[in-house]
Amino acid sequence: MNIRFKKILCLLTAMLLLLCSCSKEDEEKIYTPDMLHITNTEETFIGCRQRFLDVIDAMKAKVSILEKGHNKTIEVNNPSEYFLENDYILTAFEPFPLGTFDLPIAGGFTKHMNEEEAQKFYDNPTRHSDISYKSDGETSFLLKFISEETTDEYSAEYDKKTDSFRYIHSIENNGSEEITEFLEFISIGSNTYAVQSRTTRCFIKFDDENRIVSFCCGELRNGEFTVDDSIFLSENETIGSNWVLSMGKSQFSNIHTYNDGILTHEDCSSGPWKSIKINEKDYESAFYGVQ
């Protein structure tokens, strides 16, 4: 009986050690830069804005690390004239330059902001204009800087049900309006997102472990996407990877596609189309060397 008790005690001890070990592993789980790491879960415009940044950061890390590794291989093989190699990538991957969206302009669109607070928050001695601010504190935000010549307008809409937003910056001058910035971030089902700006579209999917499954990101050569092309509050089920290039490949200057561990870089910014395929397995260790 004593021996049996000792066996049971040893078994329970082993199970406890195993559970502690698993718990410690979970706590020490490593996030590589190309993994989705959501840093704000608030169901607000500001929270959704940060989730957009988290999604784009993961995609940019995937592309930049693989392309940097690819270029480094070429540099090692041809140290004196690597930049003349046809497969050497010269273009930087910056698909969504943020403009005013990255400034305190959009950062002030919170439930705590009101007309009185906006007069203080957005006051700038160098800006000779009146400030107008309207918001329901939840889903709709409208900021205007009004002068005799122009009206500088910033608007944002947030949909809590789909966790999506649309942001627009426009300038009205002498009765004519020009949209200078247009950005939409749409959540589609589980861990799947679509992003659209004036010049770029992206569709990206993550798995349950926050790793990128696939993405397609295309930047226009000429022309632009407009509010008429809006996907905010649309039937999101119709938006997929084919939506990115629905205008036709010829309308784009560069396209980045990731599927089955292969990054495909297509570029015609400096001449005829060239296509470069990079196998992630060749540079896996690089993701763990980035802080």
PDB file of C-alpha atoms in Angstrom, residues 28-276:
ATOM      1  CA  GLU A  28       7.530  32.730 -22.868  1.00  0.00           C
ATOM      2  CA  LYS A  29       5.917  32.320 -26.294  1.00  0.00           C
ATOM      3  CA  ILE A  30       8.047  34.105 -28.842  1.00  0.00           C
ATOM      4  CA  TYR A  31       6.466  36.548 -31.262  1.00  0.00           C
ATOM      5  CA  THR A  32       8.476  37.114 -34.408  1.00  0.00           C
ATOM      6  CA  PRO A  33       7.996  40.496 -36.135  1.00  0.00           C
ATOM      7  CA  ASP A  34       5.903  38.949 -38.913  1.00  0.00           C
ATOM      8  CA  MET A  35       3.310  37.600 -36.475  1.00  0.00           C
ATOM      9  CA  LEU A  36       0.139  39.509 -35.657  1.00  0.00           C
ATOM     10  CA  HIS A  37       0.465  40.969 -32.180  1.00  0.00           C
ATOM     11  CA  ILE A  38      -2.661  42.975 -31.319  1.00  0.00           C
ATOM     12  CA  THR A  39      -1.709  45.714 -28.861  1.00  0.00           C
ATOM     13  CA  ASN A  40      -5.125  47.340 -28.388  1.00  0.00           C
ATOM     14  CA  THR A  41      -8.392  45.400 -28.065  1.00  0.00           C
ATOM     15  CA  GLU A  42     -10.697  48.351 -27.341  1.00  0.00           C
ATOM     16  CA  GLU A  43     -13.830  48.414 -29.507  1.00  0.00           C
ATOM     17  CA  THR A  44     -13.268  52.025 -30.520  1.00  0.00           C
ATOM     18  CA  PHE A  45     -11.913  53.914 -33.508  1.00  0.00           C
ATOM     19  CA  ILE A  46      -8.586  54.407 -31.702  1.00  0.00           C
ATOM     20  CA  GLY A  47      -8.406  50.694 -30.889  1.00  0.00           C
ATOM     21  CA  CYS A  48      -9.240  49.738 -34.465  1.00  0.00           C
ATOM     22  CA  ARG A  49      -6.695  52.257 -35.745  1.00  0.00           C
ATOM     23  CA  GLN A  50      -4.012  50.488 -33.700  1.00  0.00           C
ATOM     24  CA  ARG A  51      -5.127  47.073 -34.947  1.00  0.00           C
ATOM     25  CA  PHE A  52      -4.696  48.330 -38.508  1.00  0.00           C
ATOM     26  CA  LEU A  53      -1.129  49.361 -37.642  1.00  0.00           C
ATOM     27  CA  ASP A  54      -0.472  45.947 -36.044  1.00  0.00           C
ATOM     28  CA  VAL A  55      -1.706  44.096 -39.147  1.00  0.00           C
ATOM     29  CA  ILE A  56       0.350  46.229 -41.539  1.00  0.00           C
ATOM     30  CA  ASP A  57       3.458  45.976 -39.348  1.00  0.00           C
ATOM     31  CA  ALA A  58       3.284  42.170 -39.513  1.00  0.00           C
ATOM     32  CA  MET A  59       3.012  42.185 -43.309  1.00  0.00           C
ATOM     33  CA  LYS A  60       5.784  44.759 -43.723  1.00  0.00           C
ATOM     34  CA  ALA A  61       8.057  42.689 -41.474  1.00  0.00           C
ATOM     35  CA  LYS A  62       7.409  39.571 -43.540  1.00  0.00           C
ATOM     36  CA  VAL A  63       8.294  41.354 -46.777  1.00  0.00           C
ATOM     37  CA  SER A  64      11.218  43.442 -45.551  1.00  0.00           C
ATOM     38  CA  ILE A  65      12.993  40.566 -43.758  1.00  0.00           C
ATOM     39  CA  LEU A  66      12.651  38.208 -46.718  1.00  0.00           C
ATOM     40  CA  GLU A  67      13.666  40.822 -49.279  1.00  0.00           C
ATOM     41  CA  LYS A  68      16.607  41.932 -47.165  1.00  0.00           C
ATOM     42  CA  GLY A  69      17.775  38.320 -46.861  1.00  0.00           C
ATOM     43  CA  HIS A  70      17.333  37.805 -50.606  1.00  0.00           C
ATOM     44  CA  ASN A  71      19.366  40.935 -51.395  1.00  0.00           C
ATOM     45  CA  LYS A  72      22.076  39.941 -48.923  1.00  0.00           C
ATOM     46  CA  THR A  73      22.555  36.641 -50.750  1.00  0.00           C
ATOM     47  CA  ILE A  74      23.047  38.517 -54.021  1.00  0.00           C
ATOM     48  CA  GLU A  75      25.494  40.935 -52.373  1.00  0.00           C
ATOM     49  CA  VAL A  76      27.594  38.034 -51.055  1.00  0.00           C
ATOM     50  CA  ASN A  77      27.707  36.372 -54.473  1.00  0.00           C
ATOM     51  CA  ASN A  78      28.498  39.603 -56.332  1.00  0.00           C
ATOM     52  CA  PRO A  79      29.910  42.143 -53.848  1.00  0.00           C
ATOM     53  CA  SER A  80      31.111  44.677 -56.411  1.00  0.00           C
ATOM     54  CA  GLU A  81      28.106  44.906 -58.750  1.00  0.00           C
ATOM     55  CA  TYR A  82      25.225  43.340 -56.828  1.00  0.00           C
ATOM     56  CA  PHE A  83      22.964  46.310 -57.606  1.00  0.00           C
ATOM     57  CA  LEU A  84      23.153  45.482 -61.329  1.00  0.00           C
ATOM     58  CA  GLU A  85      21.718  42.018 -60.832  1.00  0.00           C
ATOM     59  CA  ASN A  86      18.221  41.701 -62.312  1.00  0.00           C
ATOM     60  CA  ASP A  87      16.893  39.988 -59.184  1.00  0.00           C
ATOM     61  CA  TYR A  88      18.229  42.654 -56.813  1.00  0.00           C
ATOM     62  CA  ILE A  89      15.280  44.482 -55.222  1.00  0.00           C
ATOM     63  CA  LEU A  90      15.708  48.260 -55.200  1.00  0.00           C
ATOM     64  CA  THR A  91      12.223  49.371 -54.145  1.00  0.00           C
ATOM     65  CA  ALA A  92      11.215  49.733 -50.479  1.00  0.00           C
ATOM     66  CA  PHE A  93       7.936  48.229 -49.283  1.00  0.00           C
ATOM     67  CA  GLU A  94       5.890  51.072 -47.791  1.00  0.00           C
ATOM     68  CA  PRO A  95       2.346  50.273 -48.920  1.00  0.00           C
ATOM     69  CA  PHE A  96       0.354  52.636 -46.706  1.00  0.00           C
ATOM     70  CA  PRO A  97       2.146  55.941 -45.992  1.00  0.00           C
ATOM     71  CA  LEU A  98      -0.004  57.400 -43.244  1.00  0.00           C
ATOM     72  CA  GLY A  99       0.173  61.159 -43.728  1.00  0.00           C
ATOM     73  CA  THR A 100      -2.216  62.955 -41.352  1.00  0.00           C
ATOM     74  CA  PHE A 101      -3.527  59.616 -40.061  1.00  0.00           C
ATOM     75  CA  ASP A 102      -0.264  59.192 -38.158  1.00  0.00           C
ATOM     76  CA  LEU A 103      -0.422  62.666 -36.625  1.00  0.00           C
ATOM     77  CA  PRO A 104      -2.349  63.732 -33.489  1.00  0.00           C
ATOM     78  CA  ILE A 105      -5.228  64.618 -35.829  1.00  0.00           C
ATOM     79  CA  ALA A 106      -6.760  61.125 -35.822  1.00  0.00           C
ATOM     80  CA  GLY A 107      -5.308  60.416 -32.393  1.00  0.00           C
ATOM     81  CA  GLY A 108      -7.821  62.860 -30.919  1.00  0.00           C
ATOM     82  CA  PHE A 109     -10.866  60.978 -32.175  1.00  0.00           C
ATOM     83  CA  THR A 110     -11.863  59.504 -28.815  1.00  0.00           C
ATOM     84  CA  LYS A 111     -15.104  59.305 -26.817  1.00  0.00           C
ATOM     85  CA  HIS A 112     -13.673  61.853 -24.387  1.00  0.00           C
ATOM     86  CA  MET A 113     -13.148  64.557 -27.027  1.00  0.00           C
ATOM     87  CA  ASN A 114     -15.797  67.272 -27.341  1.00  0.00           C
ATOM     88  CA  GLU A 115     -16.056  70.709 -28.946  1.00  0.00           C
ATOM     89  CA  GLU A 116     -14.539  72.500 -25.944  1.00  0.00           C
ATOM     90  CA  GLU A 117     -11.631  70.065 -25.556  1.00  0.00           C
ATOM     91  CA  ALA A 118     -10.998  70.091 -29.305  1.00  0.00           C
ATOM     92  CA  GLN A 119     -10.387  73.854 -29.218  1.00  0.00           C
ATOM     93  CA  LYS A 120      -7.476  73.202 -26.837  1.00  0.00           C
ATOM     94  CA  PHE A 121      -6.216  69.914 -28.293  1.00  0.00           C
ATOM     95  CA  TYR A 122      -6.015  71.094 -31.901  1.00  0.00           C
ATOM     96  CA  ASP A 123      -4.990  74.695 -31.233  1.00  0.00           C
ATOM     97  CA  ASN A 124      -1.851  75.697 -33.114  1.00  0.00           C
ATOM     98  CA  PRO A 125      -0.484  79.256 -33.091  1.00  0.00           C
ATOM     99  CA  THR A 126       0.766  78.842 -36.669  1.00  0.00           C
ATOM    100  CA  ARG A 127      -2.661  77.828 -37.957  1.00  0.00           C
ATOM    101  CA  HIS A 128      -4.865  80.864 -38.627  1.00  0.00           C
ATOM    102  CA  SER A 129      -8.237  79.149 -38.776  1.00  0.00           C
ATOM    103  CA  ASP A 130     -11.308  78.363 -36.707  1.00  0.00           C
ATOM    104  CA  ILE A 131     -11.788  74.869 -35.301  1.00  0.00           C
ATOM    105  CA  SER A 132     -15.022  72.908 -35.612  1.00  0.00           C
ATOM    106  CA  TYR A 133     -15.454  69.494 -34.023  1.00  0.00           C
ATOM    107  CA  LYS A 134     -18.475  67.188 -34.078  1.00  0.00           C
ATOM    108  CA  SER A 135     -18.720  63.618 -32.824  1.00  0.00           C
ATOM    109  CA  ASP A 136     -21.170  61.150 -31.331  1.00  0.00           C
ATOM    110  CA  GLY A 137     -18.262  59.854 -29.243  1.00  0.00           C
ATOM    111  CA  GLU A 138     -18.581  56.341 -30.666  1.00  0.00           C
ATOM    112  CA  THR A 139     -18.811  55.956 -34.426  1.00  0.00           C
ATOM    113  CA  SER A 140     -18.564  59.348 -36.114  1.00  0.00           C
ATOM    114  CA  PHE A 141     -15.879  62.054 -35.900  1.00  0.00           C
ATOM    115  CA  LEU A 142     -15.570  65.258 -37.912  1.00  0.00           C
ATOM    116  CA  LEU A 143     -12.856  67.884 -37.483  1.00  0.00           C
ATOM    117  CA  LYS A 144     -12.601  71.060 -39.559  1.00  0.00           C
ATOM    118  CA  PHE A 145     -10.071  73.882 -39.745  1.00  0.00           C
ATOM    119  CA  ILE A 146     -11.910  76.772 -41.393  1.00  0.00           C
ATOM    120  CA  SER A 147     -10.223  79.835 -42.857  1.00  0.00           C
ATOM    121  CA  GLU A 148     -11.296  82.440 -45.423  1.00  0.00           C
ATOM    122  CA  GLU A 149      -9.622  80.528 -48.263  1.00  0.00           C
ATOM    123  CA  THR A 150      -9.953  76.864 -47.374  1.00  0.00           C
ATOM    124  CA  THR A 151     -11.659  74.277 -45.207  1.00  0.00           C
ATOM    125  CA  ASP A 152      -9.404  71.459 -44.054  1.00  0.00           C
ATOM    126  CA  GLU A 153     -11.616  68.499 -43.124  1.00  0.00           C
ATOM    127  CA  TYR A 154     -10.797  65.227 -41.344  1.00  0.00           C
ATOM    128  CA  SER A 155     -13.482  62.607 -40.827  1.00  0.00           C
ATOM    129  CA  ALA A 156     -13.550  59.093 -39.408  1.00  0.00           C
ATOM    130  CA  GLU A 157     -16.253  56.461 -39.085  1.00  0.00           C
ATOM    131  CA  TYR A 158     -16.062  53.325 -36.963  1.00  0.00           C
ATOM    132  CA  ASP A 159     -18.315  50.269 -37.141  1.00  0.00           C
ATOM    133  CA  LYS A 160     -18.206  48.246 -33.926  1.00  0.00           C
ATOM    134  CA  LYS A 161     -20.082  45.265 -35.406  1.00  0.00           C
ATOM    135  CA  THR A 162     -17.407  44.584 -38.043  1.00  0.00           C
ATOM    136  CA  ASP A 163     -14.530  46.310 -36.213  1.00  0.00           C
ATOM    137  CA  SER A 164     -13.766  48.464 -39.258  1.00  0.00           C
ATOM    138  CA  PHE A 165     -13.075  52.123 -39.990  1.00  0.00           C
ATOM    139  CA  ARG A 166     -12.917  54.678 -42.793  1.00  0.00           C
ATOM    140  CA  TYR A 167     -10.766  57.812 -42.587  1.00  0.00           C
ATOM    141  CA  ILE A 168     -10.856  60.721 -45.069  1.00  0.00           C
ATOM    142  CA  HIS A 169      -8.894  63.955 -45.305  1.00  0.00           C
ATOM    143  CA  SER A 170     -10.189  66.516 -47.791  1.00  0.00           C
ATOM    144  CA  ILE A 171      -9.485  70.164 -48.630  1.00  0.00           C
ATOM    145  CA  GLU A 172     -12.165  72.529 -49.922  1.00  0.00           C
ATOM    146  CA  ASN A 173     -10.913  75.557 -51.828  1.00  0.00           C
ATOM    147  CA  ASN A 174     -13.151  78.035 -53.673  1.00  0.00           C
ATOM    148  CA  GLY A 175     -16.032  75.585 -53.797  1.00  0.00           C
ATOM    149  CA  SER A 176     -14.033  72.618 -55.096  1.00  0.00           C
ATOM    150  CA  GLU A 177     -13.163  69.680 -52.856  1.00  0.00           C
ATOM    151  CA  GLU A 178     -10.105  67.435 -53.159  1.00  0.00           C
ATOM    152  CA  ILE A 179      -9.669  64.238 -51.165  1.00  0.00           C
ATOM    153  CA  THR A 180      -5.993  63.994 -50.280  1.00  0.00           C
ATOM    154  CA  GLU A 181      -6.131  60.968 -48.003  1.00  0.00           C
ATOM    155  CA  PHE A 182      -8.467  57.990 -47.962  1.00  0.00           C
ATOM    156  CA  LEU A 183      -8.008  54.883 -45.818  1.00  0.00           C
ATOM    157  CA  GLU A 184     -10.244  51.925 -44.958  1.00  0.00           C
ATOM    158  CA  PHE A 185      -9.547  48.957 -42.712  1.00  0.00           C
ATOM    159  CA  ILE A 186     -12.075  46.127 -42.779  1.00  0.00           C
ATOM    160  CA  SER A 187     -12.258  43.010 -40.628  1.00  0.00           C
ATOM    161  CA  ILE A 188     -13.602  40.027 -42.571  1.00  0.00           C
ATOM    162  CA  GLY A 189     -14.395  37.007 -40.462  1.00  0.00           C
ATOM    163  CA  SER A 190     -11.715  35.522 -38.236  1.00  0.00           C
ATOM    164  CA  ASN A 191      -8.177  36.933 -38.561  1.00  0.00           C
ATOM    165  CA  THR A 192      -8.786  38.209 -42.101  1.00  0.00           C
ATOM    166  CA  TYR A 193      -8.515  41.840 -43.165  1.00  0.00           C
ATOM    167  CA  ALA A 194      -8.837  44.107 -46.196  1.00  0.00           C
ATOM    168  CA  VAL A 195      -7.190  47.521 -46.451  1.00  0.00           C
ATOM    169  CA  GLN A 196      -7.670  50.227 -49.060  1.00  0.00           C
ATOM    170  CA  SER A 197      -6.136  53.653 -49.604  1.00  0.00           C
ATOM    171  CA  ARG A 198      -6.053  55.989 -52.593  1.00  0.00           C
ATOM    172  CA  THR A 199      -3.153  54.078 -54.121  1.00  0.00           C
ATOM    173  CA  THR A 200      -3.046  50.623 -52.504  1.00  0.00           C
ATOM    174  CA  ARG A 201      -5.157  47.577 -51.764  1.00  0.00           C
ATOM    175  CA  CYS A 202      -4.333  44.659 -49.486  1.00  0.00           C
ATOM    176  CA  PHE A 203      -6.009  41.415 -48.439  1.00  0.00           C
ATOM    177  CA  ILE A 204      -4.328  39.470 -45.635  1.00  0.00           C
ATOM    178  CA  LYS A 205      -5.158  36.368 -43.630  1.00  0.00           C
ATOM    179  CA  PHE A 206      -3.652  35.026 -40.378  1.00  0.00           C
ATOM    180  CA  ASP A 207      -4.077  31.633 -38.715  1.00  0.00           C
ATOM    181  CA  ASP A 208      -5.141  30.967 -35.120  1.00  0.00           C
ATOM    182  CA  GLU A 209      -1.505  31.208 -33.997  1.00  0.00           C
ATOM    183  CA  ASN A 210      -1.220  34.742 -35.455  1.00  0.00           C
ATOM    184  CA  ARG A 211       1.015  33.669 -38.329  1.00  0.00           C
ATOM    185  CA  ILE A 212       0.412  34.992 -41.838  1.00  0.00           C
ATOM    186  CA  VAL A 213      -1.342  32.445 -44.052  1.00  0.00           C
ATOM    187  CA  SER A 214      -1.424  34.579 -47.201  1.00  0.00           C
ATOM    188  CA  PHE A 215      -1.638  38.121 -48.494  1.00  0.00           C
ATOM    189  CA  CYS A 216      -1.815  40.115 -51.685  1.00  0.00           C
ATOM    190  CA  CYS A 217      -0.850  43.789 -51.728  1.00  0.00           C
ATOM    191  CA  GLY A 218      -0.886  45.931 -54.869  1.00  0.00           C
ATOM    192  CA  GLU A 219       0.168  49.556 -55.413  1.00  0.00           C
ATOM    193  CA  LEU A 220      -1.274  51.465 -58.366  1.00  0.00           C
ATOM    194  CA  ARG A 221       0.930  52.824 -61.129  1.00  0.00           C
ATOM    195  CA  ASN A 222      -1.523  55.578 -62.130  1.00  0.00           C
ATOM    196  CA  GLY A 223      -5.017  56.552 -61.084  1.00  0.00           C
ATOM    197  CA  GLU A 224      -6.467  56.069 -57.637  1.00  0.00           C
ATOM    198  CA  PHE A 225      -9.166  54.373 -55.629  1.00  0.00           C
ATOM    199  CA  THR A 226     -11.934  56.721 -54.509  1.00  0.00           C
ATOM    200  CA  VAL A 227     -14.767  56.867 -52.016  1.00  0.00           C
ATOM    201  CA  ASP A 228     -16.931  55.378 -54.777  1.00  0.00           C
ATOM    202  CA  ASP A 229     -14.829  52.211 -54.403  1.00  0.00           C
ATOM    203  CA  SER A 230     -15.481  52.128 -50.668  1.00  0.00           C
ATOM    204  CA  ILE A 231     -15.644  48.747 -48.921  1.00  0.00           C
ATOM    205  CA  PHE A 232     -16.660  50.213 -45.551  1.00  0.00           C
ATOM    206  CA  LEU A 233     -20.015  48.721 -44.442  1.00  0.00           C
ATOM    207  CA  SER A 234     -20.185  46.739 -47.687  1.00  0.00           C
ATOM    208  CA  GLU A 235     -20.983  43.031 -48.102  1.00  0.00           C
ATOM    209  CA  ASN A 236     -17.568  41.899 -46.873  1.00  0.00           C
ATOM    210  CA  GLU A 237     -18.179  38.301 -47.965  1.00  0.00           C
ATOM    211  CA  THR A 238     -17.552  39.386 -51.564  1.00  0.00           C
ATOM    212  CA  ILE A 239     -14.064  40.712 -50.768  1.00  0.00           C
ATOM    213  CA  GLY A 240     -11.205  38.271 -51.309  1.00  0.00           C
ATOM    214  CA  SER A 241      -7.667  38.166 -52.644  1.00  0.00           C
ATOM    215  CA  ASN A 242      -8.964  38.652 -56.221  1.00  0.00           C
ATOM    216  CA  TRP A 243     -10.452  41.985 -55.142  1.00  0.00           C
ATOM    217  CA  VAL A 244      -6.966  43.507 -54.769  1.00  0.00           C
ATOM    218  CA  LEU A 245      -6.116  43.235 -58.474  1.00  0.00           C
ATOM    219  CA  SER A 246      -9.659  43.489 -59.829  1.00  0.00           C
ATOM    220  CA  MET A 247      -8.673  46.533 -61.933  1.00  0.00           C
ATOM    221  CA  GLY A 248      -6.146  44.393 -63.795  1.00  0.00           C
ATOM    222  CA  LYS A 249      -2.449  43.803 -63.182  1.00  0.00           C
ATOM    223  CA  SER A 250      -1.465  46.400 -65.790  1.00  0.00           C
ATOM    224  CA  GLN A 251      -2.782  49.173 -63.505  1.00  0.00           C
ATOM    225  CA  PHE A 252      -0.227  48.391 -60.797  1.00  0.00           C
ATOM    226  CA  SER A 253       3.451  49.272 -60.386  1.00  0.00           C
ATOM    227  CA  ASN A 254       4.271  46.566 -57.861  1.00  0.00           C
ATOM    228  CA  ILE A 255       2.536  43.582 -56.322  1.00  0.00           C
ATOM    229  CA  HIS A 256       3.535  41.512 -53.302  1.00  0.00           C
ATOM    230  CA  THR A 257       1.934  38.092 -52.852  1.00  0.00           C
ATOM    231  CA  TYR A 258       2.558  35.519 -50.139  1.00  0.00           C
ATOM    232  CA  ASN A 259       1.276  31.953 -50.340  1.00  0.00           C
ATOM    233  CA  ASP A 260       2.533  28.568 -49.119  1.00  0.00           C
ATOM    234  CA  GLY A 261       5.716  30.058 -47.693  1.00  0.00           C
ATOM    235  CA  ILE A 262       6.673  31.808 -50.948  1.00  0.00           C
ATOM    236  CA  LEU A 263       6.873  35.609 -51.276  1.00  0.00           C
ATOM    237  CA  THR A 264       6.458  36.796 -54.860  1.00  0.00           C
ATOM    238  CA  HIS A 265       7.684  40.310 -55.661  1.00  0.00           C
ATOM    239  CA  GLU A 266       6.403  41.679 -58.986  1.00  0.00           C
ATOM    240  CA  ASP A 267       7.625  45.098 -60.081  1.00  0.00           C
ATOM    241  CA  CYS A 268       7.458  47.251 -63.211  1.00  0.00           C
ATOM    242  CA  SER A 269       8.415  50.593 -61.653  1.00  0.00           C
ATOM    243  CA  SER A 270      11.677  50.786 -63.605  1.00  0.00           C
ATOM    244  CA  GLY A 271      10.748  49.023 -66.847  1.00  0.00           C
ATOM    245  CA  PRO A 272       9.264  45.653 -67.892  1.00  0.00           C
ATOM    246  CA  TRP A 273       7.643  43.433 -65.285  1.00  0.00           C
ATOM    247  CA  LYS A 274      10.023  41.305 -63.286  1.00  0.00           C
ATOM    248  CA  SER A 275       8.977  38.558 -60.901  1.00  0.00           C
ATOM    249  CA  ILE A 276      11.111  37.388 -57.974  1.00  0.00           C
TER     250      ILE A 276
END
